[in-house]
Each structure stands twice: as C-alpha cells, then as structure tokens.
PDB file of C-alpha atoms in Angstrom:
ATOM      1  CA  MET A   1      91.474  85.422  60.459  1.00 45.00           C
ATOM      2  CA  ARG A   2      90.920  88.724  62.202  1.00 45.00           C
ATOM      3  CA  LEU A   3      89.197  88.582  65.561  1.00 46.00           C
ATOM      4  CA  ARG A   4      86.055  90.582  66.109  1.00 53.00           C
ATOM      5  CA  GLY A   5      86.245  93.572  68.467  1.00 54.00           C
ATOM      6  CA  ALA A   6      84.707  91.848  71.511  1.00 53.00           C
ATOM      7  CA  GLU A   7      86.801  88.711  71.038  1.00 57.00           C
ATOM      8  CA  LYS A   8      89.965  90.785  70.724  1.00 56.00           C
ATOM      9  CA  GLU A   9      89.178  92.707  73.912  1.00 57.00           C
ATOM     10  CA  GLN A  10      88.588  89.435  75.801  1.00 58.00           C
ATOM     11  CA  ARG A  11      91.846  88.040  74.476  1.00 57.00           C
ATOM     12  CA  ASP A  12      93.644  91.193  75.602  1.00 57.00           C
ATOM     13  CA  ARG A  13      92.218  90.881  79.111  1.00 54.00           C
ATOM     14  CA  ASP A  14      93.203  87.217  79.342  1.00 56.00           C
ATOM     15  CA  ARG A  15      96.798  88.131  78.557  1.00 55.00           C
ATOM     16  CA  LEU A  16      97.158  90.382  81.594  1.00 55.00           C
ATOM     17  CA  PRO A  17      98.718  88.836  84.734  1.00 51.00           C
ATOM     18  CA  GLN A  18      96.432  87.950  87.579  1.00 50.00           C
ATOM     19  CA  ARG A  19      96.188  90.324  90.533  1.00 48.00           C
ATOM     20  CA  ARG A  20      98.062  89.141  93.574  1.00 46.00           C
ATOM     21  CA  HIS A  21      96.246  90.860  96.426  1.00 42.00           C
ATOM     22  CA  PRO A  22      93.140  89.158  97.889  1.00 39.00           C
ATOM     23  CA  ALA A  23      89.948  91.079  98.496  1.00 39.00           C
ATOM     24  CA  HIS A  24      89.659  92.927 101.784  1.00 40.00           C
ATOM     25  CA  ASP A  25      87.769  91.245 104.598  1.00 42.00           C
ATOM     26  CA  SER A  26      84.327  92.509 105.539  1.00 42.00           C
ATOM     27  CA  SER A  27      85.634  94.706 108.354  1.00 46.00           C
ATOM     28  CA  ALA A  28      88.123  96.505 106.138  1.00 48.00           C
ATOM     29  CA  LEU A  29      85.508  96.804 103.417  1.00 45.00           C
ATOM     30  CA  LEU A  30      83.072  98.438 105.808  1.00 44.00           C
ATOM     31  CA  LYS A  31      85.712 100.969 106.838  1.00 47.00           C
ATOM     32  CA  MET A  32      86.469 101.730 103.194  1.00 46.00           C
ATOM     33  CA  ALA A  33      82.781 102.208 102.490  1.00 44.00           C
ATOM     34  CA  LEU A  34      82.357 104.581 105.419  1.00 44.00           C
ATOM     35  CA  ARG A  35      85.350 106.631 104.275  1.00 48.00           C
ATOM     36  CA  ALA A  36      83.983 106.631 100.760  1.00 44.00           C
ATOM     37  CA  MET A  37      80.636 107.947 101.945  1.00 43.00           C
ATOM     38  CA  ARG A  38      82.298 110.996 103.434  1.00 45.00           C
ATOM     39  CA  LYS A  39      84.166 111.699 100.204  1.00 45.00           C
ATOM     40  CA  ALA A  40      81.645 110.883  97.511  1.00 40.00           C
ATOM     41  CA  ARG A  41      79.250 113.675  96.627  1.00 38.00           C
ATOM     42  CA  GLY A  42      76.539 111.237  95.741  1.00 39.00           C
ATOM     43  CA  CYS A  43      76.417 109.996  99.348  1.00 43.00           C
ATOM     44  CA  GLN A  44      76.700 113.349 101.049  1.00 43.00           C
ATOM     45  CA  SER A  45      72.989 113.859 100.523  1.00 43.00           C
ATOM     46  CA  VAL A  46      72.377 110.831 102.739  1.00 41.00           C
ATOM     47  CA  ILE A  47      74.377 112.357 105.580  1.00 41.00           C
ATOM     48  CA  ARG A  48      72.705 115.735 105.111  1.00 43.00           C
ATOM     49  CA  ALA A  49      69.330 114.015 105.264  1.00 41.00           C
ATOM     50  CA  LEU A  50      70.148 112.852 108.770  1.00 40.00           C
ATOM     51  CA  HIS A  51      69.896 116.468 109.933  1.00 41.00           C
ATOM     52  CA  GLU A  52      66.414 116.963 108.506  1.00 43.00           C
ATOM     53  CA  GLY A  53      63.119 116.323 110.217  1.00 41.00           C
ATOM     54  CA  PRO A  54      62.009 117.046 113.798  1.00 39.00           C
ATOM     55  CA  GLU A  55      62.389 113.424 114.853  1.00 43.00           C
ATOM     56  CA  ILE A  56      66.182 113.496 114.421  1.00 42.00           C
ATOM     57  CA  ALA A  57      68.356 115.420 116.877  1.00 44.00           C
ATOM     58  CA  PRO A  58      71.342 117.393 115.549  1.00 47.00           C
ATOM     59  CA  ILE A  59      74.597 115.458 115.315  1.00 46.00           C
ATOM     60  CA  PRO A  60      77.313 116.806 117.672  1.00 53.00           C
ATOM     61  CA  GLN A  61      79.945 118.984 116.037  1.00 78.00           C
ATOM     62  CA  VAL A  62      83.624 119.318 116.983  1.00 91.00           C
ATOM     63  CA  SER A  63      83.884 123.071 117.499  1.00 93.00           C
ATOM     64  CA  GLU A  64      87.414 122.658 118.900  1.00 95.00           C
ATOM     65  CA  HIS A  65      88.723 122.513 115.334  1.00 95.00           C
ATOM     66  CA  THR A  66      87.501 125.992 114.469  1.00 95.00           C
ATOM     67  CA  GLN A  67      88.573 127.406 117.838  1.00 96.00           C
ATOM     68  CA  LEU A  68      92.127 126.196 117.337  1.00 97.00           C
ATOM     69  CA  SER A  69      92.010 127.316 113.709  1.00 97.00           C
ATOM     70  CA  TRP A  70      91.340 130.910 114.793  1.00 96.00           C
ATOM     71  CA  ILE A  71      94.241 130.852 117.261  1.00 97.00           C
ATOM     72  CA  LEU A  72      96.592 129.454 114.612  1.00 97.00           C
ATOM     73  CA  THR A  73      95.373 132.001 112.058  1.00 97.00           C
ATOM     74  CA  CYS A  74      96.597 134.717 114.436  1.00 96.00           C
ATOM     75  CA  MET A  75     100.066 133.168 114.230  1.00 95.00           C
ATOM     76  CA  VAL A  76     100.516 133.031 110.442  1.00 96.00           C
ATOM     77  CA  ARG A  77     101.277 135.930 108.108  1.00 95.00           C
ATOM     78  CA  LEU A  78      99.247 136.641 104.984  1.00 95.00           C
ATOM     79  CA  PRO A  79     102.127 136.148 102.472  1.00 94.00           C
ATOM     80  CA  ARG A  80     102.734 132.651 103.903  1.00 95.00           C
ATOM     81  CA  LEU A  81      99.225 131.583 102.896  1.00 95.00           C
ATOM     82  CA  GLN A  82      99.280 133.445  99.576  1.00 92.00           C
ATOM     83  CA  HIS A  83     102.377 131.518  98.503  1.00 92.00           C
ATOM     84  CA  LEU A  84     100.713 128.127  98.848  1.00 92.00           C
ATOM     85  CA  HIS A  85     100.463 126.622  95.379  1.00 86.00           C
ATOM     86  CA  GLN A  86      96.864 125.444  95.712  1.00 83.00           C
ATOM     87  CA  TRP A  87      95.741 128.938  96.685  1.00 88.00           C
ATOM     88  CA  LYS A  88      97.569 130.453  93.721  1.00 86.00           C
ATOM     89  CA  ALA A  89      96.152 127.879  91.309  1.00 81.00           C
ATOM     90  CA  LYS A  90      92.551 128.197  92.490  1.00 79.00           C
ATOM     91  CA  ALA A  91      92.717 131.958  92.855  1.00 79.00           C
ATOM     92  CA  ALA A  92      93.893 132.127  89.248  1.00 78.00           C
ATOM     93  CA  GLN A  93      90.922 130.004  88.183  1.00 74.00           C
ATOM     94  CA  GLN A  94      88.664 132.462  89.988  1.00 72.00           C
ATOM     95  CA  LYS A  95      90.379 135.389  88.229  1.00 69.00           C
ATOM     96  CA  HIS A  96      92.259 136.387  91.400  1.00 65.00           C
ATOM     97  CA  ASP A  97      89.012 136.760  93.306  1.00 71.00           C
ATOM     98  CA  GLY A  98      89.522 133.891  95.741  1.00 77.00           C
ATOM     99  CA  MET A  99      87.566 133.849  98.976  1.00 86.00           C
ATOM    100  CA  MET A 100      89.107 134.091 102.460  1.00 90.00           C
ATOM    101  CA  GLY A 101      87.720 130.669 103.325  1.00 90.00           C
ATOM    102  CA  LEU A 102      89.879 129.177 100.593  1.00 89.00           C
ATOM    103  CA  LEU A 103      92.911 131.181 101.706  1.00 93.00           C
ATOM    104  CA  THR A 104      92.674 130.119 105.342  1.00 95.00           C
ATOM    105  CA  TYR A 105      91.544 126.540 104.729  1.00 94.00           C
ATOM    106  CA  PRO A 106      95.098 125.149 105.163  1.00 95.00           C
ATOM    107  CA  VAL A 107      95.096 126.618 108.690  1.00 97.00           C
ATOM    108  CA  LEU A 108      91.868 124.747 109.414  1.00 96.00           C
ATOM    109  CA  GLN A 109      93.587 121.610 108.123  1.00 95.00           C
ATOM    110  CA  ALA A 110      96.412 122.306 110.551  1.00 97.00           C
ATOM    111  CA  ALA A 111      93.893 122.619 113.374  1.00 97.00           C
ATOM    112  CA  ASP A 112      92.331 119.293 112.376  1.00 95.00           C
ATOM    113  CA  VAL A 113      95.744 117.666 112.766  1.00 96.00           C
ATOM    114  CA  LEU A 114      96.996 119.474 115.851  1.00 97.00           C
ATOM    115  CA  SER A 115      93.717 119.163 117.789  1.00 97.00           C
ATOM    116  CA  TYR A 116      94.640 115.523 118.361  1.00 96.00           C
ATOM    117  CA  LYS A 117      98.386 116.000 118.751  1.00 97.00           C
ATOM    118  CA  SER A 118      98.852 113.780 115.712  1.00 95.00           C
ATOM    119  CA  THR A 119     102.365 112.550 114.943  1.00 96.00           C
ATOM    120  CA  HIS A 120     102.048 110.957 111.477  1.00 93.00           C
ATOM    121  CA  ILE A 121      99.635 111.998 108.723  1.00 92.00           C
ATOM    122  CA  PRO A 122      98.968 110.041 105.485  1.00 87.00           C
ATOM    123  CA  VAL A 123      98.725 112.603 102.700  1.00 84.00           C
ATOM    124  CA  GLY A 124      98.878 112.853  98.932  1.00 77.00           C
ATOM    125  CA  GLU A 125     101.872 114.446  97.264  1.00 77.00           C
ATOM    126  CA  ASP A 126      99.831 117.593  96.588  1.00 77.00           C
ATOM    127  CA  GLN A 127      99.368 118.143 100.333  1.00 86.00           C
ATOM    128  CA  VAL A 128     103.048 118.170 101.258  1.00 88.00           C
ATOM    129  CA  GLN A 129     103.188 121.971 101.193  1.00 92.00           C
ATOM    130  CA  HIS A 130     100.172 122.175 103.482  1.00 94.00           C
ATOM    131  CA  MET A 131     101.833 119.719 105.855  1.00 95.00           C
ATOM    132  CA  GLU A 132     104.878 121.985 105.925  1.00 96.00           C
ATOM    133  CA  LEU A 133     102.531 124.734 107.128  1.00 97.00           C
ATOM    134  CA  VAL A 134     101.222 122.408 109.857  1.00 97.00           C
ATOM    135  CA  GLN A 135     104.790 121.713 110.953  1.00 97.00           C
ATOM    136  CA  ASP A 136     105.689 125.412 110.932  1.00 97.00           C
ATOM    137  CA  LEU A 137     102.618 126.279 113.017  1.00 98.00           C
ATOM    138  CA  ALA A 138     103.397 123.536 115.554  1.00 98.00           C
ATOM    139  CA  GLN A 139     106.998 124.672 115.837  1.00 98.00           C
ATOM    140  CA  GLY A 140     105.995 128.339 116.051  1.00 97.00           C
ATOM    141  CA  PHE A 141     103.492 127.619 118.809  1.00 98.00           C
ATOM    142  CA  ASN A 142     106.051 125.547 120.729  1.00 98.00           C
ATOM    143  CA  LYS A 143     108.685 128.250 120.421  1.00 97.00           C
ATOM    144  CA  LYS A 144     106.332 130.872 121.834  1.00 96.00           C
ATOM    145  CA  TYR A 145     104.510 128.905 124.507  1.00 97.00           C
ATOM    146  CA  GLY A 146     106.779 125.976 125.284  1.00 97.00           C
ATOM    147  CA  HIS A 147     106.762 122.485 123.817  1.00 96.00           C
ATOM    148  CA  PHE A 148     103.148 121.365 123.443  1.00 98.00           C
ATOM    149  CA  PHE A 149     102.426 120.046 119.949  1.00 98.00           C
ATOM    150  CA  PRO A 150     104.311 117.141 118.366  1.00 97.00           C
ATOM    151  CA  VAL A 151     105.636 118.162 114.946  1.00 97.00           C
ATOM    152  CA  PRO A 152     103.706 115.747 112.676  1.00 96.00           C
ATOM    153  CA  GLN A 153     105.414 113.927 109.836  1.00 94.00           C
ATOM    154  CA  SER A 154     103.939 113.179 106.404  1.00 91.00           C
ATOM    155  CA  ILE A 155     103.400 109.614 105.233  1.00 87.00           C
ATOM    156  CA  LEU A 156     103.566 109.365 101.440  1.00 77.00           C
ATOM    157  CA  SER A 157     103.837 105.589 101.082  1.00 52.00           C
ATOM    158  CA  MET A 158     100.196 105.007 100.158  1.00 43.00           C
ATOM    159  CA  CYS A 159      97.530 106.580  98.015  1.00 45.00           C
ATOM    160  CA  VAL A 160      95.044 108.392 100.226  1.00 40.00           C
ATOM    161  CA  LEU A 161      92.352 108.552  97.567  1.00 43.00           C
ATOM    162  CA  VAL A 162      90.202 105.601  96.581  1.00 45.00           C
ATOM    163  CA  PHE A 163      92.833 103.156  95.315  1.00 45.00           C
ATOM    164  CA  TYR A 164      93.903 101.650  98.644  1.00 42.00           C
ATOM    165  CA  PRO A 165      96.321  99.961  99.098  1.00 41.00           C
ATOM    166  CA  ALA A 166      98.443 101.428  96.318  1.00 45.00           C
ATOM    167  CA  PRO A 167     101.932 102.880  95.868  1.00 50.00           C
ATOM    168  CA  MET A 168     100.507 106.094  94.417  1.00 58.00           C
ATOM    169  CA  LYS A 169     101.174 109.535  95.832  1.00 62.00           C
ATOM    170  CA  LYS A 170      98.825 111.296  93.447  1.00 76.00           C
ATOM    171  CA  VAL A 171      96.145 110.218  90.962  1.00 87.00           C
ATOM    172  CA  LYS A 172      96.126 112.479  87.919  1.00 92.00           C
ATOM    173  CA  SER A 173      93.134 113.959  86.126  1.00 94.00           C
ATOM    174  CA  LEU A 174      91.826 111.927  83.202  1.00 97.00           C
ATOM    175  CA  ARG A 175      91.456 115.137  81.183  1.00 96.00           C
ATOM    176  CA  ASP A 176      94.647 116.918  82.239  1.00 94.00           C
ATOM    177  CA  PRO A 177      97.440 114.524  83.255  1.00 93.00           C
ATOM    178  CA  SER A 178      99.509 117.442  84.559  1.00 90.00           C
ATOM    179  CA  ALA A 179      96.952 118.084  87.331  1.00 88.00           C
ATOM    180  CA  LYS A 180      95.691 115.862  90.139  1.00 86.00           C
ATOM    181  CA  MET A 181      92.319 114.150  90.010  1.00 89.00           C
ATOM    182  CA  SER A 182      90.020 116.340  92.080  1.00 85.00           C
ATOM    183  CA  LYS A 183      86.388 116.029  93.099  1.00 83.00           C
ATOM    184  CA  SER A 184      86.048 119.810  92.620  1.00 80.00           C
ATOM    185  CA  ASP A 185      87.198 119.706  88.987  1.00 85.00           C
ATOM    186  CA  PRO A 186      84.531 121.424  86.865  1.00 86.00           C
ATOM    187  CA  ASP A 187      85.176 118.936  84.058  1.00 92.00           C
ATOM    188  CA  LYS A 188      82.967 115.991  85.018  1.00 93.00           C
ATOM    189  CA  LEU A 189      84.993 113.656  82.814  1.00 95.00           C
ATOM    190  CA  ALA A 190      88.202 114.344  84.729  1.00 95.00           C
ATOM    191  CA  THR A 191      87.388 112.498  87.952  1.00 95.00           C
ATOM    192  CA  VAL A 192      86.208 108.963  88.628  1.00 96.00           C
ATOM    193  CA  ARG A 193      83.939 108.655  91.646  1.00 94.00           C
ATOM    194  CA  ILE A 194      83.128 105.556  93.633  1.00 91.00           C
ATOM    195  CA  THR A 195      79.445 106.299  93.104  1.00 91.00           C
ATOM    196  CA  ASP A 196      79.760 106.449  89.300  1.00 95.00           C
ATOM    197  CA  SER A 197      77.845 103.825  87.357  1.00 95.00           C
ATOM    198  CA  PRO A 198      79.829 101.326  85.268  1.00 96.00           C
ATOM    199  CA  GLU A 199      78.662 103.162  82.145  1.00 97.00           C
ATOM    200  CA  GLU A 200      79.930 106.483  83.492  1.00 97.00           C
ATOM    201  CA  ILE A 201      83.310 104.972  84.396  1.00 97.00           C
ATOM    202  CA  VAL A 202      83.704 103.420  80.951  1.00 97.00           C
ATOM    203  CA  ASN A 203      82.799 106.720  79.299  1.00 97.00           C
ATOM    204  CA  LYS A 204      85.300 108.676  81.400  1.00 97.00           C
ATOM    205  CA  PHE A 205      88.153 106.323  80.601  1.00 98.00           C
ATOM    206  CA  ARG A 206      87.174 106.165  76.936  1.00 97.00           C
ATOM    207  CA  LYS A 207      87.548 109.951  76.778  1.00 97.00           C
ATOM    208  CA  ALA A 208      90.699 110.086  78.894  1.00 97.00           C
ATOM    209  CA  VAL A 209      93.494 112.142  77.357  1.00 96.00           C
ATOM    210  CA  THR A 210      96.345 110.054  75.923  1.00 96.00           C
ATOM    211  CA  ASP A 211      98.399 110.773  72.774  1.00 95.00           C
ATOM    212  CA  PHE A 212      98.913 109.635  69.181  1.00 94.00           C
ATOM    213  CA  THR A 213     101.039 106.595  70.063  1.00 94.00           C
ATOM    214  CA  SER A 214      99.009 103.399  70.438  1.00 94.00           C
ATOM    215  CA  GLU A 215     101.551 101.424  72.479  1.00 96.00           C
ATOM    216  CA  VAL A 216     101.021 101.142  76.241  1.00 97.00           C
ATOM    217  CA  THR A 217     104.139 102.375  78.052  1.00 97.00           C
ATOM    218  CA  TYR A 218     104.971 104.094  81.317  1.00 96.00           C
ATOM    219  CA  ASP A 219     106.823 107.381  80.859  1.00 96.00           C
ATOM    220  CA  PRO A 220     105.259 110.147  82.995  1.00 94.00           C
ATOM    221  CA  GLY A 221     107.627 112.753  81.588  1.00 93.00           C
ATOM    222  CA  SER A 222     106.591 112.416  77.962  1.00 95.00           C
ATOM    223  CA  ARG A 223     103.411 110.300  78.062  1.00 96.00           C
ATOM    224  CA  GLY A 224     101.493 111.648  81.049  1.00 95.00           C
ATOM    225  CA  GLY A 225      98.042 110.472  79.979  1.00 96.00           C
ATOM    226  CA  VAL A 226      98.938 106.848  79.230  1.00 97.00           C
ATOM    227  CA  SER A 227     101.204 106.672  82.280  1.00 96.00           C
ATOM    228  CA  ASN A 228      98.309 107.831  84.464  1.00 96.00           C
ATOM    229  CA  LEU A 229      96.154 104.987  83.126  1.00 97.00           C
ATOM    230  CA  VAL A 230      98.945 102.503  83.825  1.00 97.00           C
ATOM    231  CA  ALA A 231      99.364 103.854  87.368  1.00 94.00           C
ATOM    232  CA  ILE A 232      95.631 103.600  88.056  1.00 95.00           C
ATOM    233  CA  HIS A 233      95.533 100.108  86.584  1.00 96.00           C
ATOM    234  CA  ALA A 234      98.433  99.024  88.790  1.00 94.00           C
ATOM    235  CA  ALA A 235      96.801 100.566  91.848  1.00 91.00           C
ATOM    236  CA  VAL A 236      93.425  98.849  91.528  1.00 93.00           C
ATOM    237  CA  THR A 237      94.856  95.427  90.626  1.00 93.00           C
ATOM    238  CA  GLY A 238      97.793  95.345  93.035  1.00 92.00           C
ATOM    239  CA  LEU A 239     100.199  94.670  90.181  1.00 93.00           C
ATOM    240  CA  SER A 240     103.410  96.625  89.690  1.00 94.00           C
ATOM    241  CA  VAL A 241     103.704  99.158  86.892  1.00 95.00           C
ATOM    242  CA  GLU A 242     106.224  96.883  85.191  1.00 96.00           C
ATOM    243  CA  GLU A 243     103.816  93.926  85.314  1.00 96.00           C
ATOM    244  CA  VAL A 244     100.981  96.001  83.865  1.00 96.00           C
ATOM    245  CA  VAL A 245     103.140  97.300  81.005  1.00 96.00           C
ATOM    246  CA  HIS A 246     104.527  93.836  80.274  1.00 96.00           C
ATOM    247  CA  GLY A 247     101.029  92.347  80.217  1.00 96.00           C
ATOM    248  CA  SER A 248      99.809  95.070  77.866  1.00 96.00           C
ATOM    249  CA  VAL A 249     102.296  94.464  75.064  1.00 95.00           C
ATOM    250  CA  GLY A 250     100.458  94.448  71.747  1.00 95.00           C
ATOM    251  CA  ILE A 251      97.353  96.168  73.138  1.00 96.00           C
ATOM    252  CA  ASP A 252      96.540  99.579  71.701  1.00 96.00           C
ATOM    253  CA  THR A 253      95.534 102.424  73.998  1.00 96.00           C
ATOM    254  CA  ALA A 254      91.916 102.397  72.799  1.00 95.00           C
ATOM    255  CA  HIS A 255      91.438  98.808  73.987  1.00 97.00           C
ATOM    256  CA  TYR A 256      93.591  99.458  77.044  1.00 97.00           C
ATOM    257  CA  LYS A 257      91.232 102.200  78.240  1.00 98.00           C
ATOM    258  CA  GLN A 258      88.427  99.634  78.368  1.00 97.00           C
ATOM    259  CA  ILE A 259      90.650  97.216  80.311  1.00 97.00           C
ATOM    260  CA  VAL A 260      91.481  99.872  82.901  1.00 98.00           C
ATOM    261  CA  ALA A 261      87.828 100.881  83.171  1.00 97.00           C
ATOM    262  CA  ASP A 262      86.821  97.255  83.762  1.00 97.00           C
ATOM    263  CA  ALA A 263      89.481  96.897  86.475  1.00 97.00           C
ATOM    264  CA  VAL A 264      88.254 100.041  88.244  1.00 97.00           C
ATOM    265  CA  ILE A 265      84.630  98.904  88.026  1.00 97.00           C
ATOM    266  CA  GLU A 266      85.572  95.538  89.532  1.00 96.00           C
ATOM    267  CA  LYS A 267      87.504  97.225  92.348  1.00 95.00           C
ATOM    268  CA  PHE A 268      84.646  99.595  93.152  1.00 95.00           C
ATOM    269  CA  ALA A 269      81.870  96.978  92.967  1.00 95.00           C
ATOM    270  CA  PRO A 270      82.043  95.633  96.569  1.00 94.00           C
ATOM    271  CA  ILE A 271      82.548  99.158  97.938  1.00 93.00           C
ATOM    272  CA  LYS A 272      79.526 100.466  96.037  1.00 93.00           C
ATOM    273  CA  SER A 273      77.506  97.512  97.254  1.00 93.00           C
ATOM    274  CA  GLU A 274      78.410  98.299 100.859  1.00 92.00           C
ATOM    275  CA  ILE A 275      77.559 101.970 100.333  1.00 91.00           C
ATOM    276  CA  GLU A 276      74.107 101.041  99.052  1.00 91.00           C
ATOM    277  CA  LYS A 277      73.528  98.897 102.134  1.00 91.00           C
ATOM    278  CA  LEU A 278      74.619 101.710 104.424  1.00 90.00           C
ATOM    279  CA  LYS A 279      72.378 104.209 102.659  1.00 90.00           C
ATOM    280  CA  MET A 280      69.415 102.015 103.560  1.00 93.00           C
ATOM    281  CA  ASP A 281      70.320 101.970 107.269  1.00 93.00           C
ATOM    282  CA  LYS A 282      70.080 105.589 108.408  1.00 89.00           C
ATOM    283  CA  ASP A 283      69.904 104.642 112.084  1.00 91.00           C
ATOM    284  CA  TYR A 284      73.265 102.917 111.814  1.00 91.00           C
ATOM    285  CA  LEU A 285      74.771 105.877 109.962  1.00 90.00           C
ATOM    286  CA  GLU A 286      73.476 108.257 112.590  1.00 89.00           C
ATOM    287  CA  LYS A 287      75.000 106.104 115.314  1.00 91.00           C
ATOM    288  CA  ILE A 288      78.379 106.037 113.562  1.00 91.00           C
ATOM    289  CA  LEU A 289      78.373 109.813 113.083  1.00 89.00           C
ATOM    290  CA  ARG A 290      77.365 110.466 116.675  1.00 91.00           C
ATOM    291  CA  THR A 291      79.909 108.047 118.086  1.00 92.00           C
ATOM    292  CA  GLY A 292      82.724 109.412 115.934  1.00 92.00           C
ATOM    293  CA  SER A 293      81.860 113.012 116.696  1.00 92.00           C
ATOM    294  CA  ALA A 294      81.657 112.361 120.434  1.00 93.00           C
ATOM    295  CA  LYS A 295      84.987 110.522 120.453  1.00 93.00           C
ATOM    296  CA  ALA A 296      86.675 113.288 118.456  1.00 94.00           C
ATOM    297  CA  LYS A 297      85.335 115.935 120.819  1.00 94.00           C
ATOM    298  CA  GLU A 298      86.500 113.927 123.831  1.00 95.00           C
ATOM    299  CA  LEU A 299      90.040 113.925 122.439  1.00 95.00           C
ATOM    300  CA  ALA A 300      90.115 117.518 121.168  1.00 96.00           C
ATOM    301  CA  TYR A 301      88.494 119.271 124.137  1.00 97.00           C
ATOM    302  CA  PRO A 302      91.391 118.959 126.630  1.00 97.00           C
ATOM    303  CA  VAL A 303      93.854 120.012 123.921  1.00 97.00           C
ATOM    304  CA  ILE A 304      92.047 123.246 123.057  1.00 97.00           C
ATOM    305  CA  GLN A 305      91.493 124.003 126.755  1.00 97.00           C
ATOM    306  CA  GLU A 306      95.212 123.753 127.397  1.00 98.00           C
ATOM    307  CA  VAL A 307      95.934 125.872 124.321  1.00 98.00           C
ATOM    308  CA  LYS A 308      93.589 128.565 125.620  1.00 97.00           C
ATOM    309  CA  LYS A 309      95.391 128.566 128.957  1.00 97.00           C
ATOM    310  CA  LEU A 310      98.767 128.867 127.271  1.00 97.00           C
ATOM    311  CA  VAL A 311      97.742 131.783 125.058  1.00 96.00           C
ATOM    312  CA  GLY A 312      95.909 133.550 127.916  1.00 95.00           C
ATOM    313  CA  ILE A 313      92.281 133.127 126.863  1.00 91.00           C
ATOM    314  CA  LEU A 314      91.455 131.152 130.001  1.00 84.00           C
TER     315      LEU A 314
END
C-alpha cells in the first residue's frame, strides 16, 4: 500500500539520525539573539527606533573606526581595492557604476579590526581576501612607523553566519549555489533570515535550486544546489555531512527540501523567541547598545591617539 504524502514525509523524518548537540544554554542563546538582531533587517527597525523621540538620548558612536579608516585609506593604492573580487562582482551588477563607499568599505573593515589590535578574526571564506588587505595594511603601517599593529590571522573553522556552531566556511544562495547567501541579494528567495516566518522558510527551501536527479548526495562540484541543502542541514542539526546523506537514502529531493526547512525552523525557533522578547524591552536594548559602544570606544580611543602621534597628526 502506498503511503500518503504526509505519512511518507513523517516516515522520512523518522529515518534521519538524531542530532547530537544539545541546545545552547540561556546565556549563549541570549548572545546569539543579540548578534542576530544586529544582522537581521527585520530587527534593525527596533534599534533605529531607539534613536527617535526627544526622551531618548543619542547612543554613543565609535568615531575612532572612521578616523583610522581615513588614515589607512591614505596608505592603500586604488588598483589594490579595485582588484578585490567583491568590488568587481558588485560593480559589475551596478553596470560598473559602483560607489566609493563600496570601494573603500574593506578599508573600514580593516579599521574595525585594527582599532582593537585584534589578533584572530573569525571570517567566512568569502572574506579571506579582505583579511589579506587587513594584514597588508597592518604590515605596511608597521614598516613605515615601527611595529604597532599585530598582524591578525583568519579563523575559518566555524560558520560566522547564523548556523553556529557549524563546520561551514560559506553558506550558498538557495537560488544560485555558485554564490554565497547574502542579505543584500535582490532575490528574496535566495536568503533565509532568522526573522522569516516558518511559512517563508518552507517556501524558500521549496523553491531552492537543485537539479533533475532526485537522490540526495553531496557533490559540490557537480550538484551544487543539493550539496548546499545537505551542508545547511548538517550545520543546523550538528550531524556530519556523511550522516545526513546516509540518513537521506531513499528520500527524493522534493521531500528532502521540506526536511531541511523543518530543521532550520526548529533551529531558529528559540532564537526568534528570544528576539521577540528583546524587542519588547527597549530599555534593556538601549542599555546593551550604550554599554557596548562605551566599552568599544574605551578600547579604541588610545589606539587611534597613538596612531595619530605616529603619523604626525598630534
């Protein structure tokens, strides 16, 4: 007897191995939620709202970042920035009419890192080239003014997007598996956001690009779309890629998309719940932003002052 669709999907889910990693404790979950709020567009309106109204004072800003960025910009040549792959890709999308802010943004990133004399930076695989620029700027500054900045090293052992902790260096777009998943992608179906509703997540995975082979396998070279789903599935469950593939034997990609969507929804659920709680407590959010900004400024101020002395501004 043939199983009905819903029964078959439940049977498929039951066949998958159980995830091995326990849920994060409340402290870690709160930190994840706070990081998520800064990344998710849906929550940015909450932070922006903190600036509005006469009863709320402006939140301190860390101007040291932009001050150091200007100094570093004076130390990098135009062709060096024009050869960065993200600039070339986005400038091409804008019909070679990219803005200077986009061109010099990697220098601002470098200032964000060097303002705190950072030594190790967790980054996605797509940011390795930008980290090389950070290293070059640190070395160039040290060569000219004497050793001052540590030369920071990249950490690629974890995914720095939303699927923490996961052995992923880059999450690929659901609509174009050759490109990374990006919050700035104009195709709304390409990126899954923490603030998406379960229905939106299911719809995005249902329309994810795969191929004409129904079997679930992991072969990024020839099956980029399906392999991306497997990688995401492994990341949110804590299973290895091999375990996910083994547990998906006999499941076609159409049903597998639903399984992955359900796993992502389950992973996001406690984070979304924490975000909703935080959105209701604006006083607490304001306190966190003020405290973080003040601490960052405390650390960055002596660094930029010393930089100014070294370059002759002070």
